[in-house]
mmCIF file of C-alpha atoms in Angstrom:
data_model
loop_
_atom_site.group_PDB
_atom_site.id
_atom_site.type_symbol
_atom_site.label_atom_id
_atom_site.label_comp_id
_atom_site.label_asym_id
_atom_site.label_seq_id
_atom_site.Cartn_x
_atom_site.Cartn_y
_atom_site.Cartn_z
ATOM 1 C CA GLY A 715 8.331 11.544 86.691
ATOM 2 C CA ASN A 716 8.045 15.205 86.631
ATOM 3 C CA ASP A 717 8.469 15.380 82.796
ATOM 4 C CA LEU A 718 5.032 13.692 82.114
ATOM 5 C CA ARG A 719 3.330 16.461 84.214
ATOM 6 C CA HIS A 720 5.281 19.312 82.076
ATOM 7 C CA VAL A 721 3.967 17.371 79.216
ATOM 8 C CA GLU A 722 0.309 16.837 80.133
ATOM 9 C CA ALA A 723 0.386 20.719 81.176
ATOM 10 C CA ALA A 724 1.515 21.540 77.821
ATOM 11 C CA LEU A 725 -0.955 19.357 76.184
ATOM 12 C CA ARG A 726 -3.854 20.837 78.218
ATOM 13 C CA SER A 727 -3.085 24.415 77.098
ATOM 14 C CA LEU A 728 -3.469 23.054 73.473
ATOM 15 C CA PRO A 729 -6.475 23.345 71.393
ATOM 16 C CA GLU A 730 -8.832 20.370 71.651
ATOM 17 C CA ARG A 731 -8.285 19.109 68.279
ATOM 18 C CA THR A 732 -4.478 19.479 68.519
ATOM 19 C CA ARG A 733 -4.350 17.485 71.742
ATOM 20 C CA GLN A 734 -6.802 14.774 70.302
ATOM 21 C CA ILE A 735 -4.450 14.345 67.168
ATOM 22 C CA PHE A 736 -1.388 14.161 69.467
ATOM 23 C CA LEU A 737 -3.123 11.511 71.610
ATOM 24 C CA LEU A 738 -4.261 9.265 68.778
ATOM 25 C CA ASN A 739 -0.826 9.272 67.356
ATOM 26 C CA ARG A 740 1.310 8.749 70.344
ATOM 27 C CA ILE A 741 -1.146 6.730 72.460
ATOM 28 C CA HIS A 742 -3.160 5.014 70.200
ATOM 29 C CA GLY A 743 -0.366 4.417 67.426
ATOM 30 C CA ARG A 744 -2.787 5.817 64.653
ATOM 31 C CA LYS A 745 -0.937 6.929 61.623
ATOM 32 C CA TYR A 746 -1.308 10.366 60.075
ATOM 33 C CA ALA A 747 -3.330 9.191 57.411
ATOM 34 C CA GLU A 748 -5.764 7.432 59.503
ATOM 35 C CA ILE A 749 -6.213 10.370 61.742
ATOM 36 C CA ALA A 750 -6.868 12.740 58.813
ATOM 37 C CA LYS A 751 -9.218 10.672 57.507
ATOM 38 C CA ALA A 752 -10.985 9.947 60.748
ATOM 39 C CA MET A 753 -11.127 13.779 61.605
ATOM 40 C CA GLY A 754 -11.909 14.940 57.924
ATOM 41 C CA LEU A 755 -8.377 16.667 57.735
ATOM 42 C CA SER A 756 -5.638 16.680 55.019
ATOM 43 C CA GLN A 757 -2.901 14.741 56.235
ATOM 44 C CA SER A 758 -0.895 17.846 55.904
ATOM 45 C CA ALA A 759 -3.034 19.661 58.458
ATOM 46 C CA VAL A 760 -2.470 16.614 60.935
ATOM 47 C CA GLU A 761 1.182 16.995 60.515
ATOM 48 C CA LYS A 762 0.865 20.763 61.543
ATOM 49 C CA HIS A 763 -1.315 19.934 64.431
ATOM 50 C CA MET A 764 1.314 17.452 65.331
ATOM 51 C CA MET A 765 4.288 19.792 65.087
ATOM 52 C CA ARG A 766 2.372 22.300 67.248
ATOM 53 C CA ALA A 767 1.926 19.704 69.952
ATOM 54 C CA LEU A 768 5.449 18.562 69.846
ATOM 55 C CA GLU A 769 6.815 22.133 70.198
ATOM 56 C CA ALA A 770 4.405 22.755 73.215
ATOM 57 C CA CYS A 771 5.870 19.681 74.989
ATOM 58 C CA LYS A 772 9.394 20.485 73.942
ATOM 59 C CA ALA A 773 8.944 24.075 75.306
ATOM 60 C CA SER A 774 7.166 22.767 78.543
ATOM 61 C CA LEU A 775 10.506 20.661 79.178
ATOM 62 C CA ARG A 776 12.699 23.461 78.476
ATOM 63 C CA GLU A 777 11.288 26.040 80.884
ATOM 64 C CA PRO A 778 11.524 25.221 84.569
ATOM 65 C CA SER A 779 8.595 26.254 86.130
ATOM 66 C CA PRO A 780 8.803 29.111 88.340
ATOM 67 C CA PRO A 781 9.303 28.481 92.007
ATOM 68 C CA ARG A 782 6.057 28.791 93.903
ATOM 69 C CA THR A 783 6.105 31.289 96.530
ATOM 70 C CA PRO A 784 3.024 31.081 98.682
ATOM 71 C CA GLY A 785 1.458 34.521 99.665
ATOM 72 C CA ASN A 786 3.514 37.139 98.094
ATOM 73 C CA ALA A 787 2.890 36.752 94.298
ATOM 74 C CA PRO A 788 2.642 39.984 92.537
#
């Protein structure tokens, strides 16, 4: 549905590494420890990236996108 589009847009706005970590965890089911090892990060760094990604997703769902008004945007 529409929600996924918002989330995808939010993820695209994230730094590459943050997005990668989020996808590894959510899509591929990797544990934080596995991601940390694979990316040469500490587990707490992975947790911070995940929190940032989740915040971005939540924020994108909270904020309704502005109505598109063709032609007369400032």
